[in-house]
CSV table of C-alpha atoms in Angstrom, one decimal:
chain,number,residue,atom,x,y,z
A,1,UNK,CA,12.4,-15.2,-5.9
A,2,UNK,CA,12.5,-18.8,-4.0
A,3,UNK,CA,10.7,-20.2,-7.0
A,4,UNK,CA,13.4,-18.7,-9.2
A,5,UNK,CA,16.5,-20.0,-7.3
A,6,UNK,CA,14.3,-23.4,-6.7
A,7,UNK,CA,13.6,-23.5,-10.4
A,8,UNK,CA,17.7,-22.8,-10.9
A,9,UNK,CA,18.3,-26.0,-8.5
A,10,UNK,CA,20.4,-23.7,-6.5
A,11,UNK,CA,19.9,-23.5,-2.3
A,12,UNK,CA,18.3,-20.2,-1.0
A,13,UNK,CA,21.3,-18.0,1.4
A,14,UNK,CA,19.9,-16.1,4.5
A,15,UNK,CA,20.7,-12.3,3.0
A,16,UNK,CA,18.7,-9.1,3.1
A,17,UNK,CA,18.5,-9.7,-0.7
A,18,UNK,CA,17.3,-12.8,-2.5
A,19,UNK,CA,20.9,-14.7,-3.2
A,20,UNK,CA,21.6,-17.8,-4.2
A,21,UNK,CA,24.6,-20.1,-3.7
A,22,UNK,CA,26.2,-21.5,-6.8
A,23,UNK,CA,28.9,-24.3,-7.1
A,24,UNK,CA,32.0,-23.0,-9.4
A,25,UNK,CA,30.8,-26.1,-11.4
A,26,UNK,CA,27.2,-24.8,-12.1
A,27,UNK,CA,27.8,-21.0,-12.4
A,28,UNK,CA,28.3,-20.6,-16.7
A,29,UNK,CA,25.3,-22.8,-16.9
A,30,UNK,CA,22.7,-21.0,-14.3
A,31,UNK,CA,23.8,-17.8,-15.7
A,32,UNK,CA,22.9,-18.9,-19.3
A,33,UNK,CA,19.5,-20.0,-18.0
A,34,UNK,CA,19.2,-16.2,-15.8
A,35,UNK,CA,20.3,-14.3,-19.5
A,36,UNK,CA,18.2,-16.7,-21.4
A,37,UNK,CA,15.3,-15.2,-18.9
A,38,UNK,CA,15.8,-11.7,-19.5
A,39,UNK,CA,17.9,-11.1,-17.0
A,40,UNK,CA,21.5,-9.1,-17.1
A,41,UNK,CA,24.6,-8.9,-15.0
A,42,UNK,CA,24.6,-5.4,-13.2
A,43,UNK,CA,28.1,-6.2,-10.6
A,44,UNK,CA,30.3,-8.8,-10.0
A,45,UNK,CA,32.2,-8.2,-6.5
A,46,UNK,CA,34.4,-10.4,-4.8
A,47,UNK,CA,34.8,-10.1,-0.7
A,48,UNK,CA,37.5,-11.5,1.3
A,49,UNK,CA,35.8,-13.0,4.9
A,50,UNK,CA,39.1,-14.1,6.2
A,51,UNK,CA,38.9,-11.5,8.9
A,52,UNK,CA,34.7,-11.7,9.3
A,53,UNK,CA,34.0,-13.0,13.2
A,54,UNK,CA,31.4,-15.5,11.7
A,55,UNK,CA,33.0,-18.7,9.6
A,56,UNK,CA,32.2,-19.5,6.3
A,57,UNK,CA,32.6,-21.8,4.0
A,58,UNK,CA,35.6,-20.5,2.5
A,59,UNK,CA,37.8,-17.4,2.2
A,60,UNK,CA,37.0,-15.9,-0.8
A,61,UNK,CA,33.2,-15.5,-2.5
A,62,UNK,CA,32.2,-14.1,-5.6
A,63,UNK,CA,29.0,-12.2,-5.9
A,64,UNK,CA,27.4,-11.7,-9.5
A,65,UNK,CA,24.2,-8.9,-9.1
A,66,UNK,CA,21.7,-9.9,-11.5
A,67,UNK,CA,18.6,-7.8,-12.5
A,68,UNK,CA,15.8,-8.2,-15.1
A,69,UNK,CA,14.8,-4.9,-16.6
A,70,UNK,CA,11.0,-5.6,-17.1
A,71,UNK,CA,9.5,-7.0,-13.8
A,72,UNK,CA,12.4,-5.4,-11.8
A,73,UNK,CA,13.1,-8.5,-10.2
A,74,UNK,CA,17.3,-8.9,-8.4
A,75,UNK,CA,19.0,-11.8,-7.5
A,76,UNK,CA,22.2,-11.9,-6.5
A,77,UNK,CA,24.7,-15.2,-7.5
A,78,UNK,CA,27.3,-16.0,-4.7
A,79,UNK,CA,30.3,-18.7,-5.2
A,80,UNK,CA,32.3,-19.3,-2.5
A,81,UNK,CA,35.8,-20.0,-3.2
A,82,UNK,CA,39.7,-21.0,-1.7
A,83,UNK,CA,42.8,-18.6,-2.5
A,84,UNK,CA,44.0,-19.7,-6.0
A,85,UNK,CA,40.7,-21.1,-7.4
A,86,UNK,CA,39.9,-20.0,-10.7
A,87,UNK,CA,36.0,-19.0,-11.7
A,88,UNK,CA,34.9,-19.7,-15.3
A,89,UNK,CA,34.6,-15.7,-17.3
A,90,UNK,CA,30.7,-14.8,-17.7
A,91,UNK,CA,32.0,-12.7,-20.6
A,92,UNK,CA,30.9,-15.4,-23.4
A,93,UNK,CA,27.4,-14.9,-21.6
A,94,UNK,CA,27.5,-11.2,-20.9
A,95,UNK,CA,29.8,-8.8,-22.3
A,96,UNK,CA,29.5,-6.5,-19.4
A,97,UNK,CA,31.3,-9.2,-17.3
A,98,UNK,CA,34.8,-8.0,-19.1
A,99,UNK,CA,35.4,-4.9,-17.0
A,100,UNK,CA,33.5,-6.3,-13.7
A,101,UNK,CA,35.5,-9.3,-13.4
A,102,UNK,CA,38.9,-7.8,-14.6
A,103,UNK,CA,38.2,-5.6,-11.2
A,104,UNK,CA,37.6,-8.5,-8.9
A,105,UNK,CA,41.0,-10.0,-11.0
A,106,UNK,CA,43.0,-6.5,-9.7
A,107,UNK,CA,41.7,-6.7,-6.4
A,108,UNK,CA,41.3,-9.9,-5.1
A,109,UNK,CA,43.4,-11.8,-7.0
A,110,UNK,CA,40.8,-14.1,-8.5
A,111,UNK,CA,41.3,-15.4,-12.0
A,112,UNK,CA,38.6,-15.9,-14.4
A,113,UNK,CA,39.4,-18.7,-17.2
A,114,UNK,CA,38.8,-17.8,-20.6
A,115,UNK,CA,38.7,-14.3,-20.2
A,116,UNK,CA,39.2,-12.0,-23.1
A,117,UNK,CA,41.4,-9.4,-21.4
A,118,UNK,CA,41.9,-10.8,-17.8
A,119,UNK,CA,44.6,-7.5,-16.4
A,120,UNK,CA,44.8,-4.9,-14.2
A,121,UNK,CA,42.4,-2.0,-14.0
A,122,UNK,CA,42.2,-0.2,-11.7
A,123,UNK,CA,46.1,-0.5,-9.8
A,124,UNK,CA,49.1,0.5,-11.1
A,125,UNK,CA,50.7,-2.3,-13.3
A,126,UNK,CA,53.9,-2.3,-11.1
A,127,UNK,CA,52.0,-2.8,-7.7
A,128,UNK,CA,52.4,-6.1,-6.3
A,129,UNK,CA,49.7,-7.9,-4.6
A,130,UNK,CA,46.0,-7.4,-4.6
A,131,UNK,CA,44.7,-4.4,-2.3
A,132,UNK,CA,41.5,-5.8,-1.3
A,133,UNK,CA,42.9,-9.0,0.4
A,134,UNK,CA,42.5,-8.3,4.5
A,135,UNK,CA,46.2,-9.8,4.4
A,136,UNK,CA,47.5,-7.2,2.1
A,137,UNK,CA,50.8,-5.5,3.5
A,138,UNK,CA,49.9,-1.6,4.3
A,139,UNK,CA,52.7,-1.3,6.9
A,140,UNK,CA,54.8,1.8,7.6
A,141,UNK,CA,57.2,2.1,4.6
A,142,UNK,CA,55.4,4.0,1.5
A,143,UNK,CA,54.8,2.4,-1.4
A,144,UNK,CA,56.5,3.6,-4.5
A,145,UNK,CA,55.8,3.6,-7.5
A,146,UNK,CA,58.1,3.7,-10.7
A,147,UNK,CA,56.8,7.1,-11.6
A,148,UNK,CA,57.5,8.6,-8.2
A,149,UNK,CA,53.8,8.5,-7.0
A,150,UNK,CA,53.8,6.7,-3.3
A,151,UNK,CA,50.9,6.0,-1.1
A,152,UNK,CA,51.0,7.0,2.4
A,153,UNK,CA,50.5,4.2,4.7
A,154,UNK,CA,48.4,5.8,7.0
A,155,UNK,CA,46.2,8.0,4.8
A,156,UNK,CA,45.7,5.2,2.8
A,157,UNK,CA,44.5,2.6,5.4
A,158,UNK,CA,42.3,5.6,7.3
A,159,UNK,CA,40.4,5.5,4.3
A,160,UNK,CA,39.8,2.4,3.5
A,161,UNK,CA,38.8,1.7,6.8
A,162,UNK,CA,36.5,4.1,6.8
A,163,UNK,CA,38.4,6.2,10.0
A,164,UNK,CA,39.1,9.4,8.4
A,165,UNK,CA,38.7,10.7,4.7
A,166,UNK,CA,42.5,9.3,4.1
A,167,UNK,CA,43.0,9.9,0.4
A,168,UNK,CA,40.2,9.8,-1.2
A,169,UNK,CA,38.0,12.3,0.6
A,170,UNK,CA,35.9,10.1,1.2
A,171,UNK,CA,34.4,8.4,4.8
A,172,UNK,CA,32.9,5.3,4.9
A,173,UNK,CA,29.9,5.2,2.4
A,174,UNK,CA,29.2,9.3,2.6
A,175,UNK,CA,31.3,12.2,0.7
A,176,UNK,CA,33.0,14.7,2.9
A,177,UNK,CA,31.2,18.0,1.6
A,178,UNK,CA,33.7,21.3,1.1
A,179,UNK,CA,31.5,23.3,4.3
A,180,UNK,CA,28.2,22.2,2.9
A,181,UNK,CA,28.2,19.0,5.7
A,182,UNK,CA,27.7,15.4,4.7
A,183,UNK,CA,25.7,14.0,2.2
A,184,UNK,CA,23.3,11.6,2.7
A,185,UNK,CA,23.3,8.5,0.7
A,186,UNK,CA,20.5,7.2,-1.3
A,187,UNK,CA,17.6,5.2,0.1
A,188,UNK,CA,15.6,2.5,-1.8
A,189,UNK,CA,12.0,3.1,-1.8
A,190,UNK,CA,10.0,0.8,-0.2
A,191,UNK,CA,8.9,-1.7,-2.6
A,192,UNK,CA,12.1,-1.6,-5.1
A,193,UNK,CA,12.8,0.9,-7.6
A,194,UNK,CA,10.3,2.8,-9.4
């Protein structure tokens, strides 16, 4: 994969996965070159570091999954970014960027220009903010919603934190079984998918 991202012009990150940094300037053209290739856009999640112990190079980063079907191979496309940058849409490269990036849109807050579509997806259209920031406001009062729903403060930040099974029933990365005990989660086998 370094003769890939070399190839790309791009600089190499230190990850468990090959990934790639990309300059917001450069990222509609290297992903034309990567569909061009064979490969296709699997994910597109954003991540807010703002609270990470470590510093980086800027609040916000964008990271596209990319996978070619044939030789199996993954890279992964970071672009660091500030609060209120907008990213260029992949859509006009790959279509299965609409729903991906109107997530990271709903979430983060990031705006992608010349989207399609760009709204909320996955939150309620009257909930203010963006859920996924480490600054948004889960304090003690509910939040309520125009058709009576609320969330509970406290169930809701127990699980996303990962504490307890909050709302979702979920903890952490593993489902809360109904008296049949946790479920493991999946392992890759060695090598890569089969």
């Amino acid at each position: 994969m370094d003769a890939l991202i070399a190839t790309l012009g791009l600089s190499a990150e230190d990850a468990a996965e090959p990934t790639a940094v990309v300059g917001i300037d450069k990222l509609e053209s290297v992903a034309l070159r990567l569909r061009q290739a064979g490969f296709m856009l699997l994910d597109v999640v954003g991540i807010d570091y703002s609270a990470y112990v470590q510093p980086r190079p800027e609040r916000l980063s964008v990271l596209y999954n990319v996978y070619h079907p044939y030789d199996h191979r993954r890279l992964f496309l970071r672009v660091w970014l500030a609060m209120g940058t907008a990213l260029p849409s992949l859509y006009g490269v790959w279509k299965s960027a609409n729903y991906l990036e109107r997530e990271v849109y709903d979430l983060l807050g990031v705006v992608f220009t010349d989207h399609p579509d760009l709204r909320k997806i996955l939150t309620p259209d009257d909930l203010e903010g963006h859920p996924l920031l480490k600054d948004f406001p889960i304090d003690e009062t509910p939040t309520l919603f125009r058709d009576g729903r609320f969330l509970d403060p406290a169930a809701f930040r127990a699980g996303m934190t990962g504490q307890a099974t909050g709302l979702s029933g979920w903890r952490g990365s593993l489902r809360r079984g109904e008296g049949k005990g946790d479920i493991e989660p999946p392992v890759m086998p060695a090598g890569g998918p089969k």
